[in-house]
Short mmCIF file of C-alpha atoms and ligand atoms in Angstrom, two decimals:
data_model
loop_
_atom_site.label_atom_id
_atom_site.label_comp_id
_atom_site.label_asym_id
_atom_site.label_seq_id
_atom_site.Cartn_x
_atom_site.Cartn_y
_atom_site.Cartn_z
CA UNK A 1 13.70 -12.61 4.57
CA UNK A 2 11.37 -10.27 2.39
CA UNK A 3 9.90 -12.05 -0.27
CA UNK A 4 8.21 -10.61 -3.45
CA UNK A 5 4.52 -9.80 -3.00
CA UNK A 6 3.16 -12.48 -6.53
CA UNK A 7 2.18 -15.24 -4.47
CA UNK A 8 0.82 -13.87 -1.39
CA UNK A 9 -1.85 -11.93 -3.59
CA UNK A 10 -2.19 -14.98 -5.98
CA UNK A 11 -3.24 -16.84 -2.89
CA UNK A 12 -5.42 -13.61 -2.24
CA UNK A 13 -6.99 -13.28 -5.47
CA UNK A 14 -7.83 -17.44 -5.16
CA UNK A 15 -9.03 -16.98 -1.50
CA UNK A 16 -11.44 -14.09 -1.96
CA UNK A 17 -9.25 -11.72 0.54
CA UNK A 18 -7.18 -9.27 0.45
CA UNK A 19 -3.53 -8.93 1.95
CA UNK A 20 -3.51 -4.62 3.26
CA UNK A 21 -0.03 -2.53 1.65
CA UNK A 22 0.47 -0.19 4.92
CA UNK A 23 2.76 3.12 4.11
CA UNK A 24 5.59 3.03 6.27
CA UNK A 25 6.90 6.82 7.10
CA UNK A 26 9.76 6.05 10.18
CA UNK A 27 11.12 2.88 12.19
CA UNK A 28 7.54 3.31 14.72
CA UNK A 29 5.57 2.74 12.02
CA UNK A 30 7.62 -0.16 10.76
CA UNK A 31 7.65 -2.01 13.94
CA UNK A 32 3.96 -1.30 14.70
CA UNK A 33 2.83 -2.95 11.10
CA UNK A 34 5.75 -5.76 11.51
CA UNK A 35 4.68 -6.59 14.80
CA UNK A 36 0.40 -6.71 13.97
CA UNK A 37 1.19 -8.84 11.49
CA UNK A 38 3.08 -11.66 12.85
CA UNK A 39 0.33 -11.61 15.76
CA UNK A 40 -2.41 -11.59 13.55
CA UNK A 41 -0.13 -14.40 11.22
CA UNK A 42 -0.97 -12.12 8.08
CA UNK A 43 1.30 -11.71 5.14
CA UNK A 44 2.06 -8.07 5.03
CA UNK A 45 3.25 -5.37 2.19
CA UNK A 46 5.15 -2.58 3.66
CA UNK A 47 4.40 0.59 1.11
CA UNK A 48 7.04 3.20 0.67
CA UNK A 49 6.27 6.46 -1.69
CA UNK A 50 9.24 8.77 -2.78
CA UNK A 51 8.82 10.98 -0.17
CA UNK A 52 9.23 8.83 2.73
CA UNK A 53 11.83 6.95 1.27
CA UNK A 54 13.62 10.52 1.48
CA UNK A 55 12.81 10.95 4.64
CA UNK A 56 13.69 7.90 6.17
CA UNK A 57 17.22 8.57 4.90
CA UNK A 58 17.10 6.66 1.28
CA UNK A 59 16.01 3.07 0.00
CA UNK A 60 18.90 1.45 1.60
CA UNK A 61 18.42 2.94 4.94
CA UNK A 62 15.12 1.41 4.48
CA UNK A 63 15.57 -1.79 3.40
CA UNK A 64 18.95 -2.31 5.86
CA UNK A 65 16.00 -1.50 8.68
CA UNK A 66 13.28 -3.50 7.55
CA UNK A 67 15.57 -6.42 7.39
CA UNK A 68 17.27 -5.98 10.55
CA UNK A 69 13.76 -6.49 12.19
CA UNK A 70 12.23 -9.13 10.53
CA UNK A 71 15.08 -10.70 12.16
CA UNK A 72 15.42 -9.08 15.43
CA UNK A 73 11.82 -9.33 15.98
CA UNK A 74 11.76 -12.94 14.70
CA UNK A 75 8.70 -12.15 11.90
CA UNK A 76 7.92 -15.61 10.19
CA UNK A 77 4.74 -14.36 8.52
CA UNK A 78 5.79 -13.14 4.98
CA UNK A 79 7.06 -9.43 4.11
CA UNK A 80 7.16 -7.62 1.13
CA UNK A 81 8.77 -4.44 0.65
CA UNK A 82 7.35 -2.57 -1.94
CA UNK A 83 8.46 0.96 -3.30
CA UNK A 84 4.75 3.16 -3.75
CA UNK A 85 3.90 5.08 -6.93
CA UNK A 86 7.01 4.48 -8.64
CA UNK A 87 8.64 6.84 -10.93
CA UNK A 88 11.45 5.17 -13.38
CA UNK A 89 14.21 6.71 -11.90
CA UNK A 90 13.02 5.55 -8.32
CA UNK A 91 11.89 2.04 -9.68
CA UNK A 92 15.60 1.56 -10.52
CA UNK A 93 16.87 2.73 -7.53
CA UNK A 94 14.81 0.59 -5.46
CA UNK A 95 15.53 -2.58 -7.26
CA UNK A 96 19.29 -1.84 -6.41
CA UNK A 97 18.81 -0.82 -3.12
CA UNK A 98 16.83 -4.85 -2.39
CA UNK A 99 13.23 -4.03 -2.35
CA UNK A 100 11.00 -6.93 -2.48
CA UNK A 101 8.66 -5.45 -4.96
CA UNK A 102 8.09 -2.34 -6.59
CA UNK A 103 5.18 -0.42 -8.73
CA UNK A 104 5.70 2.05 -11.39
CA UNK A 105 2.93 4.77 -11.61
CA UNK A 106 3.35 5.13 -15.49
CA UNK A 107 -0.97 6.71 -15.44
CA UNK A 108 0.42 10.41 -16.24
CA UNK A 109 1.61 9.15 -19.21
CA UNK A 110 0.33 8.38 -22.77
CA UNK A 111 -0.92 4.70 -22.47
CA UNK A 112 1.66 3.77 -25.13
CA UNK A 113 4.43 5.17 -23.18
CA UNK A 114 3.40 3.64 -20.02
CA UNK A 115 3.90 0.09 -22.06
CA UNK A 116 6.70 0.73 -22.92
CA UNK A 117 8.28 1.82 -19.96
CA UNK A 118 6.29 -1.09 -17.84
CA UNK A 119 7.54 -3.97 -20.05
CA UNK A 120 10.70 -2.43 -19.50
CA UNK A 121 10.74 -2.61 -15.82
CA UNK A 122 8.84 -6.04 -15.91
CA UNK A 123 12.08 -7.55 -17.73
CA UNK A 124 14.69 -6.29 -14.64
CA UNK A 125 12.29 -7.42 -11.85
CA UNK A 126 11.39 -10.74 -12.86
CA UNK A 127 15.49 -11.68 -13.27
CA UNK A 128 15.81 -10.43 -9.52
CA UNK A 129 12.62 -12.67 -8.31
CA UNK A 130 10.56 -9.39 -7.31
CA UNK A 131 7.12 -8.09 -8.31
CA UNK A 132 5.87 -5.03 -10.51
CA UNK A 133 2.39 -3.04 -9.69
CA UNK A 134 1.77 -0.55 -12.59
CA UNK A 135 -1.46 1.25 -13.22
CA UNK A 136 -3.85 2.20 -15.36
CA UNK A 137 -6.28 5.58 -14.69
CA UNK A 138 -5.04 7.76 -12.34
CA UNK A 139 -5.99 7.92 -8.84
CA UNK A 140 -7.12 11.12 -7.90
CA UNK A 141 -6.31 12.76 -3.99
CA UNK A 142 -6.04 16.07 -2.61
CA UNK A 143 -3.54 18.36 -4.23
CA UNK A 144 -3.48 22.08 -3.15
CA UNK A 145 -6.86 21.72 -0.77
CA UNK A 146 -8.74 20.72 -3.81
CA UNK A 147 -9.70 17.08 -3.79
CA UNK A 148 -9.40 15.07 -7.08
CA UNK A 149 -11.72 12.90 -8.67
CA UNK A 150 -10.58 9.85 -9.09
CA UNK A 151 -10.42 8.47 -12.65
CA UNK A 152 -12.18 5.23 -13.83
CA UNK A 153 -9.92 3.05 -15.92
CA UNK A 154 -10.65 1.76 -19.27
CA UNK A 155 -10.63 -1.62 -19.34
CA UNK A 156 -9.30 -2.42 -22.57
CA UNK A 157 -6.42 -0.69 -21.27
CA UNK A 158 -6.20 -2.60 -18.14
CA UNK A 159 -5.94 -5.82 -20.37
CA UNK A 160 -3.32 -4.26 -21.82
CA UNK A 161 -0.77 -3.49 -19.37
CA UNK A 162 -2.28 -7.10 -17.35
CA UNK A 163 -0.64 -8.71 -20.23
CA UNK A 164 2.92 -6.99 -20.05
CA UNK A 165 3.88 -9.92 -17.10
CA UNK A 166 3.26 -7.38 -14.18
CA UNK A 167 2.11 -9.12 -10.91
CA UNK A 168 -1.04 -6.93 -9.88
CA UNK A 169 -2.65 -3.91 -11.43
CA UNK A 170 -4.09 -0.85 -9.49
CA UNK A 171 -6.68 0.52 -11.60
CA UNK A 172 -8.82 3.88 -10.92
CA UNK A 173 -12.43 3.08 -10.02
CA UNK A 174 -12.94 6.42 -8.53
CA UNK A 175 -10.81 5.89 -5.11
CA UNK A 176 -8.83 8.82 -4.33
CA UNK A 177 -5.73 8.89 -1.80
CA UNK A 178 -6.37 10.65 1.80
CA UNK A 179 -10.20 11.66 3.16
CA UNK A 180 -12.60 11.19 1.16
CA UNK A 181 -15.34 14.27 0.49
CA UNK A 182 -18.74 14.36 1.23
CA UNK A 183 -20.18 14.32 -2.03
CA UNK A 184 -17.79 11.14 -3.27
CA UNK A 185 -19.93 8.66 -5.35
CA UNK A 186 -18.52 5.72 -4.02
CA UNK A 187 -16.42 3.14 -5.46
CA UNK A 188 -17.48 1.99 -9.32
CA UNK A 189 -18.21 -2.14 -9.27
CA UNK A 190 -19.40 -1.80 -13.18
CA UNK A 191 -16.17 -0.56 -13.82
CA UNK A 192 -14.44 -2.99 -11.40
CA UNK A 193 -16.12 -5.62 -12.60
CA UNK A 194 -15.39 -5.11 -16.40
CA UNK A 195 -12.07 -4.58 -15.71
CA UNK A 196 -11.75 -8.13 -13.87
CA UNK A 197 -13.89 -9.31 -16.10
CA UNK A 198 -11.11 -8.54 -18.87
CA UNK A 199 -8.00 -9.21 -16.24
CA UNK A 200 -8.88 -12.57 -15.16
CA UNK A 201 -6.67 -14.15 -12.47
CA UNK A 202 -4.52 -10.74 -12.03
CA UNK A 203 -4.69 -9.24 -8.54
CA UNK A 204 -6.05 -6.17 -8.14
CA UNK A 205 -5.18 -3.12 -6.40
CA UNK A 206 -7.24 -0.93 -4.66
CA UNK A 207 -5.47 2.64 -3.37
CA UNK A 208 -6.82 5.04 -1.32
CA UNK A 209 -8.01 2.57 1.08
CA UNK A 210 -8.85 5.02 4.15
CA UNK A 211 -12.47 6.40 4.68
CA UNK A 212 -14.17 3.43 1.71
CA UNK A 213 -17.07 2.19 3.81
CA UNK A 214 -16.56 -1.49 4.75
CA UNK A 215 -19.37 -2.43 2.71
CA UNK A 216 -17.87 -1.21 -0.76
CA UNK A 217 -14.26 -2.66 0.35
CA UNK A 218 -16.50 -6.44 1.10
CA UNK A 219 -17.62 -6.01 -2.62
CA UNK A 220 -14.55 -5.18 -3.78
CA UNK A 221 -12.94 -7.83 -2.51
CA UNK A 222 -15.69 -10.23 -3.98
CA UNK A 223 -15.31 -8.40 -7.33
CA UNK A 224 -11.18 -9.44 -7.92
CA UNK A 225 -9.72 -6.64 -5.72
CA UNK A 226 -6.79 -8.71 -3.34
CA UNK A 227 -4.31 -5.88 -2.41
CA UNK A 228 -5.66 -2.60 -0.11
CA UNK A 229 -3.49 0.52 0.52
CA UNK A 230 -3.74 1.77 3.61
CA UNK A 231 -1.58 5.18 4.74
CA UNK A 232 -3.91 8.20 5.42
CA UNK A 233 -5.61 6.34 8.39
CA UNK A 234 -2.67 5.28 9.72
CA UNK A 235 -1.38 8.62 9.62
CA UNK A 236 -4.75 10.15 11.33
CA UNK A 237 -4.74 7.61 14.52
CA UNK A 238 -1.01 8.11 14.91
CA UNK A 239 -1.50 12.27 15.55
CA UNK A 240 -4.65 11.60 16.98
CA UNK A 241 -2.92 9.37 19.90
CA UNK A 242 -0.33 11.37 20.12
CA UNK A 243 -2.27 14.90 20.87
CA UNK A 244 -4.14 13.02 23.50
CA UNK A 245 -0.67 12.41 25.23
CA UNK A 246 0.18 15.75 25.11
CA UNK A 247 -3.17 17.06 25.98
CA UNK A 248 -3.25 14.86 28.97
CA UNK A 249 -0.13 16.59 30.18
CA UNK A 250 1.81 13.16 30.02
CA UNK A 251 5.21 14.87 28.87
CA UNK A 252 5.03 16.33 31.76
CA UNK A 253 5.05 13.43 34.16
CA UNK A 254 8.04 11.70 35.41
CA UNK A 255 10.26 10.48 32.35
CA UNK A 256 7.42 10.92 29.61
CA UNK A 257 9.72 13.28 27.28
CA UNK A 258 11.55 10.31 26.73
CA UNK A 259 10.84 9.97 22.43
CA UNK A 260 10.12 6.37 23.79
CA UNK A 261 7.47 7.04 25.73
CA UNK A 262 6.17 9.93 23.56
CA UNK A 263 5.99 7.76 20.25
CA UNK A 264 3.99 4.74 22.11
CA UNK A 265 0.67 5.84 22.18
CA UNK A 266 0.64 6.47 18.58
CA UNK A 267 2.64 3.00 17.82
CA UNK A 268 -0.03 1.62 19.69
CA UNK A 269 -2.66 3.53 17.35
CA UNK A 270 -1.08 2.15 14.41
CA UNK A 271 -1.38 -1.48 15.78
CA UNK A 272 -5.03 -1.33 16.51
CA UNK A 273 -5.84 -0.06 12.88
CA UNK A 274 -3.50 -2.25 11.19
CA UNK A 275 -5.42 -5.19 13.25
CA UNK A 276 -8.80 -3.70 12.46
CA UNK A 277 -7.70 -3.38 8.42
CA UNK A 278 -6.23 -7.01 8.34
CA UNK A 279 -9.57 -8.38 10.25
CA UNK A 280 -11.81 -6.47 7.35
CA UNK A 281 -9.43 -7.54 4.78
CA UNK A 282 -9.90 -11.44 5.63
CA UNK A 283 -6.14 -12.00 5.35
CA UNK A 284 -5.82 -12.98 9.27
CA UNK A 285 -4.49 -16.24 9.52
CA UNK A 286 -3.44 -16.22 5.83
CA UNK A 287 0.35 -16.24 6.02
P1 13P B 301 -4.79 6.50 1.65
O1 13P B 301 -3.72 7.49 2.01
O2 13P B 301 -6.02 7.11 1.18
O3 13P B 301 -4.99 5.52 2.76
O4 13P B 301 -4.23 5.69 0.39
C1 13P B 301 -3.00 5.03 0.47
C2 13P B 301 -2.52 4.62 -0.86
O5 13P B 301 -3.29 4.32 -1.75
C3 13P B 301 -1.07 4.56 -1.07
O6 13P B 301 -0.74 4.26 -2.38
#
């Protein structure tokens, strides 16, 4: 049964890990995360943005699949379904389509009018038992070949929206989604640690998670951060593994058009960084 995501990353927060939010993008990748983390006995947040909610043939397809496999795969280790970078609109629709979790991305807007339309939200979900992300500063990413920066959130503001009864808070400390550039300055701990300083208890969220060096992700970690999204890496092993088979001519051996056989190299891929996350992370053994 998918549960809401509040007290696997209270248990995070108190622990000093960090439970990893993997993007899920078609039933491969599902499996693949599903799969690492019952065998690693991790909790586990499944991430889905707009887009690949679309995709995948709308929320319900999604949540009708999930659910089918934590059962046909017999997953103990707990699962939260969680919609990624929210709008309203999809917030709603994910709530009645039996998401575990959702997070509105109210940072384009006026901090004012992302209150407002957090508290909102924060009333529906907690009658329906699920958990709210919202954010403050917005996290910067490629858009258009140019790259971002990301923006460092005020933390005065973070208290703010921490205090609306959401679950966890993402807030910008210059992470940005997808590859990182060469001249990035790194991850900002004064930042992160004023903002947790002004948070407390509340979980923190740290996007963007692909290409931080291991170091930085440690200290943010130490520093209050207990939830990690992870989808650009995931993304990068998958094609990577799955070039390799077609470079090595596989397709063209025996039965190896079969999608089966096509898709396992890169299911595989997925697996191995999901592990190698979920090992960094500290949240192996934690379910
Ligand atoms: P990356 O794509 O950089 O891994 O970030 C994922 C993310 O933050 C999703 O919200």
């Amino acid at each position: 049964m998918l549960v809401s995501a509040t007290e696997m990353l209270k248990k995070a927060k108190a622990g000093h890990y960090a439970v990893g939010q993997f993007n899920i993008n078609n039933l491969e990748w599902t499996k693949a995360v599903l799969l690492t983390a019952q065998a690693c006995n991790s909790p586990v947040i499944l991430g889905v943005s707009e887009g690949a909610g679309k995709y995948m043939g709308g929320y319900k397809a999604i949540v009708g699949m999930v659910n089918g496999m934590l059962e046909g795969l017999s997953i103990t280790v707990p699962v939260a379904l969680h919609l990624d970078h929210g709008s309203y609109d999809g917030c709603m629709a994910c709530i009645e389509a039996g998401f575990s979790s959702i997070m509105f991305d109210g940072s384009h807007y006026p901090i004012e009018e992302n209150v407002e339309k957090t508290k909102e939200l924060v009333k529906i979900v907690k009658a329906k038992n699920m958990s709210i992300e919202a954010e403050v500063g917005s996290i910067g990413g490629e858009e258009d070949g140019v790259i971002g920066k990301g923006e460092v959130a005020d933390p005065k503001e973070c208290k703010l929206v921490a205090d609306l009864g959401i679950d966890f808070l993402a807030a910008g400390i210059g992470n940005i989604h997808g590859k990182y550039p060469d001249n990035w300055e790194g991850l900002s701990f004064e930042a992160l640690d004023a903002i947790q300083k002004e948070t407390g208890d509340m979980p923190l969220v740290l996007h963007g998670g692909t290409g931080i060096p291991e170091d930085q992700i440690k200290k943010a970690i130490d520093l209050g951060v207990a939830k990690i999204n992870v989808n650009t890496e995931c993304q990068l092993t998958f094609t990577a593994a799955t070039r390799k088979y077609f470079e090595a001519g596989k397709d063209l051996e025996g039965k190896g058009f079969d999608p089966r056989k096509v898709l396992a190299p890169g299911s595989q891929a997925i697996q191995d960084t999901v592990k190698e996350k979920m090992e960094l992370f500290g949240s192996v053994g934690k379910a």
